[in-house]
Amino acid sequence: MDHTPPDDYQLDIQVGFLLRRANQRHLAIFAAQLPGLTPTQFAALAKLCELGPISQNALGRATSMDAATIKGVVDRLRHKGLVAALPDAADRRRLVLAPTPEGKAAYARARPSAHRITSETLAPLTEDEAETFLALLTRLG
Amino acid sequence: MDHTPPDDYQLDIQVGFLLRRANQRHLAIFAAQLPGLTPTQFAALAKLCELGPISQNALGRATSMDAATIKGVVDRLRHKGLVAALPDAADRRRLVLAPTPEGKAAYARARPSAHRITSETLAPLTEDEAETFLALLTRLG
DNA sequence: AGGATAATGTTTGTATGCTAATGAATATCT
DNA sequence: AGATATTCATTAGCATACAAACATTATCCT
């Protein structure tokens, strides 16, 4: 009898809306801390430095970007001189990507900022809360 | 001595990356459950139905979209016949928006789907976990 | 009253992000 | 081997998002 019928729809309480807002805030923090790279560009560069030479689509899978998206991101990284691409001799469909020396340097320079960005994004939470949040968020991916 | 130096950067652990992934999954669920409207379009329509007639920029603020973004969203809703726009007699800069009867009907029809979308997005978590997650996520917006 | 300021809506440009279609190359399977 | 299927990269089209610049209109302040 005390049961509230779900007749109301409060947008501000919905996961999708909250995810979008949290992401907006994170993007703003990222742009302020690391002006030269977008989050996706940094993610692609970071994964490429982590994994070493890899095909474009494989890099996309590693960073959760589809083929169309990763292409645009890689094109911009190549245009900036951070990533080099060579045709794969063994599989002529493939484009093998690798970070350039400038790309590796940019990644090394950006890493401290990346840590600050994560900290600042999670700053409204205590350490325990942040840990809980990340664990739950991981399961929603 | 057991302290791990933050020398490594694991992309898959970063908030930004996890937020992007969770959002991707949510968008896919949304598109499957509610094919006619995008999440932003639904958010704008829902807020407009909640709040009643309001200017375009004010609707943008209510839904966390900047002026350029809300314009595109509203244009598409108007093109679908879900939203009507009239010049404000009191303030000639303003465009007063209101849902059309079709817009109100679409909102009423979409609301059950919206609840399902939220449930499905949070399905990997228990109810208690989902509640915790939403509380923490709210503080990151 | 009148000049600085601010708000509203618009446009342009850049960057994600998805779907769908395409052509080329490789794998698979009978 | 040959037909079928899959993978890779690309392209086109649509929909967020944000920044920056703009003209128009309100408001504020002295």
Short mmCIF file of C-alpha atoms (C1' of nucleotides) in Angstrom, two decimals:
data_model
loop_
_atom_site.label_atom_id
_atom_site.label_comp_id
_atom_site.label_asym_id
_atom_site.label_seq_id
_atom_site.Cartn_x
_atom_site.Cartn_y
_atom_site.Cartn_z
CA MET A 1 0.00 0.00 0.00
CA ASP A 2 3.01 2.08 0.49
CA HIS A 3 4.12 1.18 -2.97
CA THR A 4 4.83 4.07 -5.27
CA PRO A 5 3.48 3.38 -8.74
CA PRO A 6 6.10 4.01 -11.42
CA ASP A 7 3.91 6.62 -12.95
CA ASP A 8 6.54 9.28 -12.76
CA TYR A 9 9.57 9.46 -14.92
CA GLN A 10 12.34 11.55 -13.52
CA LEU A 11 14.92 12.09 -16.21
CA ASP A 12 17.53 13.28 -13.75
CA ILE A 13 17.53 9.84 -12.11
CA GLN A 14 18.01 7.69 -15.20
CA VAL A 15 21.29 5.88 -15.77
CA GLY A 16 21.64 7.04 -19.34
CA PHE A 17 21.28 10.66 -18.41
CA LEU A 18 23.69 10.35 -15.49
CA LEU A 19 26.24 8.53 -17.61
CA ARG A 20 26.07 11.27 -20.20
CA ARG A 21 26.56 13.95 -17.55
CA ALA A 22 29.46 12.18 -15.87
CA ASN A 23 31.05 11.74 -19.24
CA GLN A 24 30.60 15.42 -20.04
CA ARG A 25 32.34 16.40 -16.86
CA HIS A 26 35.15 13.98 -17.54
CA LEU A 27 35.61 15.32 -21.07
CA ALA A 28 35.87 18.85 -19.75
CA ILE A 29 38.51 17.79 -17.21
CA PHE A 30 40.40 15.93 -19.90
CA ALA A 31 40.38 18.84 -22.32
CA ALA A 32 41.64 21.18 -19.59
CA GLN A 33 44.45 18.87 -18.44
CA LEU A 34 45.53 17.50 -21.79
CA PRO A 35 44.74 20.05 -24.50
CA GLY A 36 46.60 18.42 -27.38
CA LEU A 37 44.80 15.08 -27.42
CA THR A 38 41.20 13.99 -27.18
CA PRO A 39 40.32 11.09 -24.84
CA THR A 40 39.83 8.69 -27.74
CA GLN A 41 43.06 9.77 -29.38
CA PHE A 42 44.90 9.27 -26.12
CA ALA A 43 43.27 5.87 -25.62
CA ALA A 44 44.34 4.73 -29.07
CA LEU A 45 47.88 6.03 -28.62
CA ALA A 46 48.14 4.47 -25.16
CA LYS A 47 46.97 1.06 -26.36
CA LEU A 48 49.28 1.23 -29.33
CA CYS A 49 52.24 1.96 -27.03
CA GLU A 50 51.14 -0.82 -24.69
CA LEU A 51 50.63 -3.44 -27.36
CA GLY A 52 53.16 -2.55 -30.02
CA PRO A 53 52.52 -2.83 -33.77
CA ILE A 54 48.99 -3.96 -34.49
CA SER A 55 46.44 -3.66 -37.27
CA GLN A 56 43.97 -0.78 -37.34
CA ASN A 57 40.89 -2.88 -36.68
CA ALA A 58 42.64 -4.78 -33.89
CA LEU A 59 43.49 -1.47 -32.25
CA GLY A 60 39.87 -0.54 -32.59
CA ARG A 61 38.79 -3.71 -30.81
CA ALA A 62 41.35 -3.09 -28.07
CA THR A 63 39.93 0.37 -27.47
CA SER A 64 36.25 -0.40 -28.05
CA MET A 65 35.94 1.59 -31.25
CA ASP A 66 34.36 0.24 -34.39
CA ALA A 67 36.19 0.21 -37.71
CA ALA A 68 34.74 3.51 -38.87
CA THR A 69 35.56 5.32 -35.64
CA ILE A 70 39.10 4.02 -35.20
CA LYS A 71 39.88 5.02 -38.76
CA GLY A 72 39.11 8.66 -38.07
CA VAL A 73 41.04 8.62 -34.81
CA VAL A 74 44.08 6.98 -36.39
CA ASP A 75 43.95 9.36 -39.34
CA ARG A 76 44.19 12.30 -36.95
CA LEU A 77 47.02 10.71 -34.98
CA ARG A 78 48.89 10.08 -38.23
CA HIS A 79 48.27 13.64 -39.32
CA LYS A 80 49.82 14.80 -36.06
CA GLY A 81 52.83 12.59 -36.67
CA LEU A 82 52.21 10.44 -33.58
CA VAL A 83 51.39 7.22 -35.38
CA ALA A 84 52.88 5.59 -38.48
CA ALA A 85 51.13 3.11 -40.75
CA LEU A 86 52.59 0.53 -43.08
CA PRO A 87 50.93 -2.08 -45.25
CA ASP A 88 51.25 -5.60 -43.85
CA ALA A 89 53.32 -7.78 -46.18
CA ALA A 90 51.79 -10.96 -44.79
CA ASP A 91 48.16 -9.81 -45.13
CA ARG A 92 47.62 -7.24 -47.81
CA ARG A 93 44.27 -6.13 -46.33
CA ARG A 94 45.94 -4.97 -43.16
CA LEU A 95 47.44 -1.67 -42.15
CA VAL A 96 50.04 -2.11 -39.42
CA LEU A 97 50.18 0.77 -36.97
CA ALA A 98 52.99 1.76 -34.65
CA PRO A 99 53.72 4.85 -32.56
CA THR A 100 56.38 7.16 -33.95
CA PRO A 101 59.15 8.41 -31.63
CA GLU A 102 57.08 11.59 -31.26
CA GLY A 103 54.08 9.43 -30.43
CA LYS A 104 55.98 7.58 -27.72
CA ALA A 105 57.25 10.86 -26.33
CA ALA A 106 53.77 12.36 -26.36
CA TYR A 107 52.43 9.31 -24.54
CA ALA A 108 55.16 9.48 -21.92
CA ARG A 109 54.49 13.18 -21.43
CA ALA A 110 50.72 12.65 -21.24
CA ARG A 111 50.69 9.83 -18.71
CA PRO A 112 51.02 11.97 -15.59
CA SER A 113 48.15 14.12 -16.89
CA ALA A 114 46.09 10.99 -17.43
CA HIS A 115 46.51 10.07 -13.80
CA ARG A 116 45.54 13.57 -12.73
CA ILE A 117 42.48 13.41 -14.98
CA THR A 118 41.33 10.18 -13.38
CA SER A 119 41.89 11.60 -9.90
CA GLU A 120 40.09 14.82 -10.64
CA THR A 121 37.16 13.02 -12.22
CA LEU A 122 36.78 10.86 -9.13
CA ALA A 123 37.50 13.71 -6.72
CA PRO A 124 33.87 14.02 -5.52
CA LEU A 125 34.16 10.51 -4.09
CA THR A 126 36.23 9.17 -1.22
CA GLU A 127 38.85 6.58 -2.07
CA ASP A 128 36.66 3.72 -0.95
CA GLU A 129 33.71 5.06 -2.88
CA ALA A 130 35.84 5.51 -5.98
CA GLU A 131 37.01 1.93 -5.75
CA THR A 132 33.43 0.69 -5.37
CA PHE A 133 32.30 2.87 -8.23
CA LEU A 134 34.99 1.64 -10.60
CA ALA A 135 34.24 -1.98 -9.75
CA LEU A 136 30.54 -1.53 -10.47
CA LEU A 137 31.17 0.56 -13.57
CA THR A 138 33.44 -2.12 -14.96
CA ARG A 139 30.61 -4.61 -14.80
CA LEU A 140 28.36 -2.30 -16.82
CA GLY A 141 30.70 -2.26 -19.80
CA MET B 1 57.33 -1.78 0.40
CA ASP B 2 54.43 -3.56 -1.05
CA HIS B 3 53.43 -0.39 -2.73
CA THR B 4 52.99 -0.61 -6.48
CA PRO B 5 54.43 2.44 -8.19
CA PRO B 6 51.96 4.01 -10.64
CA ASP B 7 54.42 3.46 -13.42
CA ASP B 8 51.96 1.48 -15.46
CA TYR B 9 49.00 2.91 -17.17
CA GLN B 10 46.23 0.44 -17.72
CA LEU B 11 43.71 1.97 -20.05
CA ASP B 12 41.07 -0.58 -19.23
CA ILE B 13 40.98 0.66 -15.63
CA GLN B 14 40.55 4.38 -16.29
CA VAL B 15 37.26 6.09 -15.48
CA GLY B 16 37.00 7.79 -18.82
CA PHE B 17 37.38 4.57 -20.71
CA LEU B 18 34.91 2.73 -18.49
CA LEU B 19 32.39 5.55 -18.75
CA ARG B 20 32.64 5.44 -22.51
CA ARG B 21 32.13 1.68 -22.56
CA ALA B 22 29.17 1.76 -20.20
CA ASN B 23 27.64 4.49 -22.29
CA GLN B 24 28.14 2.47 -25.46
CA ARG B 25 26.34 -0.47 -23.96
CA HIS B 26 23.51 1.76 -22.78
CA LEU B 27 23.15 3.35 -26.21
CA ALA B 28 22.88 -0.08 -27.81
CA ILE B 29 20.19 -1.13 -25.33
CA PHE B 30 18.34 2.13 -25.92
CA ALA B 31 18.42 1.79 -29.69
CA ALA B 32 17.12 -1.76 -29.47
CA GLN B 33 14.28 -0.94 -27.07
CA LEU B 34 13.24 2.42 -28.48
CA PRO B 35 14.10 2.57 -32.17
CA GLY B 36 12.27 5.78 -33.06
CA LEU B 37 14.05 8.14 -30.70
CA THR B 38 17.66 8.69 -29.70
CA PRO B 39 18.48 9.07 -26.00
CA THR B 40 19.02 12.80 -26.33
CA GLN B 41 15.82 13.26 -28.29
CA PHE B 42 13.92 11.30 -25.67
CA ALA B 43 15.54 13.33 -22.88
CA ALA B 44 14.53 16.60 -24.52
CA LEU B 45 10.98 15.41 -25.17
CA ALA B 46 10.63 14.05 -21.63
CA LYS B 47 11.85 17.28 -20.04
CA LEU B 48 9.58 19.31 -22.27
CA CYS B 49 6.59 17.22 -21.21
CA GLU B 50 7.64 17.49 -17.57
CA LEU B 51 8.21 21.22 -17.57
CA GLY B 52 5.74 22.50 -20.13
CA PRO B 53 6.46 25.37 -22.55
CA ILE B 54 10.00 26.64 -22.21
CA SER B 55 12.60 28.37 -24.36
CA GLN B 56 15.07 26.36 -26.42
CA ASN B 57 18.15 27.32 -24.44
CA ALA B 58 16.35 26.70 -21.15
CA LEU B 59 15.45 23.21 -22.36
CA GLY B 60 19.09 22.73 -23.23
CA ARG B 61 20.13 23.69 -19.71
CA ALA B 62 17.51 21.36 -18.24
CA THR B 63 18.90 18.46 -20.26
CA SER B 64 22.59 19.36 -20.07
CA MET B 65 22.98 20.22 -23.72
CA ASP B 66 24.65 23.38 -24.96
CA ALA B 67 22.90 25.79 -27.30
CA ALA B 68 24.32 24.28 -30.46
CA THR B 69 23.45 20.73 -29.48
CA ILE B 70 19.90 21.37 -28.27
CA LYS B 71 19.19 23.23 -31.50
CA GLY B 72 19.93 20.16 -33.59
CA VAL B 73 17.94 17.90 -31.29
CA VAL B 74 14.94 20.23 -31.27
CA ASP B 75 15.10 20.66 -35.04
CA ARG B 76 14.83 16.88 -35.45
CA LEU B 77 11.97 16.64 -32.96
CA ARG B 78 10.17 19.41 -34.81
CA HIS B 79 10.79 17.70 -38.11
CA LYS B 80 9.18 14.56 -36.67
CA GLY B 81 6.19 16.62 -35.55
CA LEU B 82 6.74 15.91 -31.86
CA VAL B 83 7.60 19.45 -30.82
CA ALA B 84 6.18 22.82 -31.85
CA ALA B 85 7.98 26.16 -31.66
CA LEU B 86 6.54 29.66 -31.47
CA PRO B 87 8.24 33.03 -31.12
CA ASP B 88 7.90 34.50 -27.63
CA ALA B 89 5.89 37.71 -27.72
CA ALA B 90 7.42 38.91 -24.47
CA ASP B 91 11.03 38.29 -25.51
CA ARG B 92 11.67 38.43 -29.20
CA ARG B 93 14.93 36.51 -28.91
CA ARG B 94 13.19 33.47 -27.55
CA LEU B 95 11.66 30.46 -29.20
CA VAL B 96 9.01 28.87 -26.99
CA LEU B 97 8.83 25.10 -27.33
CA ALA B 98 5.99 22.77 -26.44
CA PRO B 99 5.22 19.14 -27.16
CA THR B 100 2.57 18.54 -29.82
CA PRO B 101 -0.24 16.04 -29.11
CA GLU B 102 1.82 13.52 -31.09
CA GLY B 103 4.81 14.39 -28.94
CA LYS B 104 2.87 13.80 -25.74
CA ALA B 105 1.55 10.51 -27.10
CA ALA B 106 5.05 9.42 -28.14
CA TYR B 107 6.35 10.27 -24.68
CA ALA B 108 3.55 8.30 -23.01
CA ARG B 109 4.25 5.36 -25.29
CA ALA B 110 8.00 5.53 -24.72
CA ARG B 111 7.97 5.71 -20.94
CA PRO B 112 7.60 1.98 -20.29
CA SER B 113 10.49 1.36 -22.68
CA ALA B 114 12.55 3.91 -20.80
CA HIS B 115 12.05 1.99 -17.59
CA ARG B 116 13.02 -1.24 -19.31
CA ILE B 117 16.11 0.43 -20.72
CA THR B 118 17.22 1.54 -17.28
CA SER B 119 16.60 -1.93 -15.85
CA GLU B 120 18.44 -3.69 -18.62
CA THR B 121 21.39 -1.33 -18.41
CA LEU B 122 21.69 -2.01 -14.69
CA ALA B 123 20.95 -5.72 -15.03
CA PRO B 124 24.55 -6.84 -14.34
CA LEU B 125 24.20 -5.39 -10.83
CA THR B 126 22.05 -6.46 -7.91
CA GLU B 127 19.43 -3.99 -6.73
CA ASP B 128 21.56 -2.81 -3.85
CA GLU B 129 24.58 -2.41 -6.10
CA ALA B 130 22.52 -0.50 -8.65
CA GLU B 131 21.32 1.87 -5.97
CA THR B 132 24.87 2.43 -4.75
CA PHE B 133 26.08 2.92 -8.30
CA LEU B 134 23.43 5.50 -9.14
CA ALA B 135 24.13 7.43 -5.95
CA LEU B 136 27.85 7.60 -6.71
CA LEU B 137 27.30 8.33 -10.39
CA THR B 138 25.04 11.23 -9.51
CA ARG B 139 27.86 12.83 -7.57
CA LEU B 140 30.17 12.62 -10.58
CA GLY B 141 27.88 14.73 -12.76
"C1'" DA C 1 18.30 58.12 -21.10
"C1'" DG C 2 22.09 55.65 -22.65
"C1'" DG C 3 26.10 52.76 -22.82
"C1'" DA C 4 28.17 48.47 -21.22
"C1'" DT C 5 26.72 43.70 -20.44
"C1'" DA C 6 24.43 39.65 -20.91
"C1'" DA C 7 21.26 36.32 -22.97
"C1'" DT C 8 19.13 33.97 -27.16
"C1'" DG C 9 19.37 31.59 -31.12
"C1'" DT C 10 22.17 30.51 -35.25
"C1'" DT C 11 26.09 29.03 -38.04
"C1'" DT C 12 30.62 26.96 -38.87
"C1'" DG C 13 34.16 23.77 -37.85
"C1'" DT C 14 36.06 19.74 -35.58
"C1'" DA C 15 35.62 15.16 -33.34
"C1'" DT C 16 33.25 11.12 -31.76
"C1'" DG C 17 30.27 7.12 -32.69
"C1'" DC C 18 27.01 4.21 -35.09
"C1'" DT C 19 24.89 1.71 -39.36
"C1'" DA C 20 25.20 0.08 -43.82
"C1'" DA C 21 27.37 -0.72 -48.12
"C1'" DT C 22 31.55 -1.68 -50.79
"C1'" DG C 23 35.80 -3.93 -52.73
"C1'" DA C 24 39.86 -6.44 -51.86
"C1'" DA C 25 42.11 -10.14 -49.65
"C1'" DT C 26 42.17 -14.16 -46.77
"C1'" DA C 27 40.04 -18.42 -44.47
"C1'" DT C 28 37.18 -22.14 -44.41
"C1'" DC C 29 34.84 -26.02 -45.90
"C1'" DT C 30 33.30 -29.46 -48.78
"C1'" DA D 1 40.50 -26.66 -56.32
"C1'" DG D 2 36.45 -24.04 -55.95
"C1'" DA D 3 32.56 -22.01 -53.80
"C1'" DT D 4 31.41 -19.79 -49.54
"C1'" DA D 5 32.19 -17.08 -45.76
"C1'" DT D 6 34.92 -13.84 -43.10
"C1'" DT D 7 37.95 -10.14 -42.29
"C1'" DC D 8 39.97 -5.62 -43.32
"C1'" DA D 9 39.83 -1.06 -44.53
"C1'" DT D 10 37.16 2.57 -46.56
"C1'" DT D 11 33.24 5.48 -47.57
"C1'" DA D 12 28.73 7.83 -46.96
"C1'" DG D 13 25.13 9.30 -43.99
"C1'" DC D 14 23.11 10.49 -39.62
"C1'" DA D 15 23.24 12.17 -34.76
"C1'" DT D 16 25.41 13.88 -30.79
"C1'" DA D 17 28.78 17.26 -28.60
"C1'" DC D 18 31.66 21.32 -27.98
"C1'" DA D 19 34.02 25.83 -29.18
"C1'" DA D 20 33.96 30.11 -31.35
"C1'" DA D 21 31.94 33.83 -33.72
"C1'" DC D 22 27.72 36.43 -34.93
"C1'" DA D 23 23.43 39.49 -34.96
"C1'" DT D 24 19.51 40.54 -32.35
"C1'" DT D 25 17.32 41.67 -28.28
"C1'" DA D 26 17.04 42.44 -23.06
"C1'" DT D 27 18.83 43.93 -18.97
"C1'" DC D 28 21.74 46.45 -15.89
"C1'" DC D 29 24.02 50.36 -14.18
"C1'" DT D 30 25.18 54.83 -13.62
#
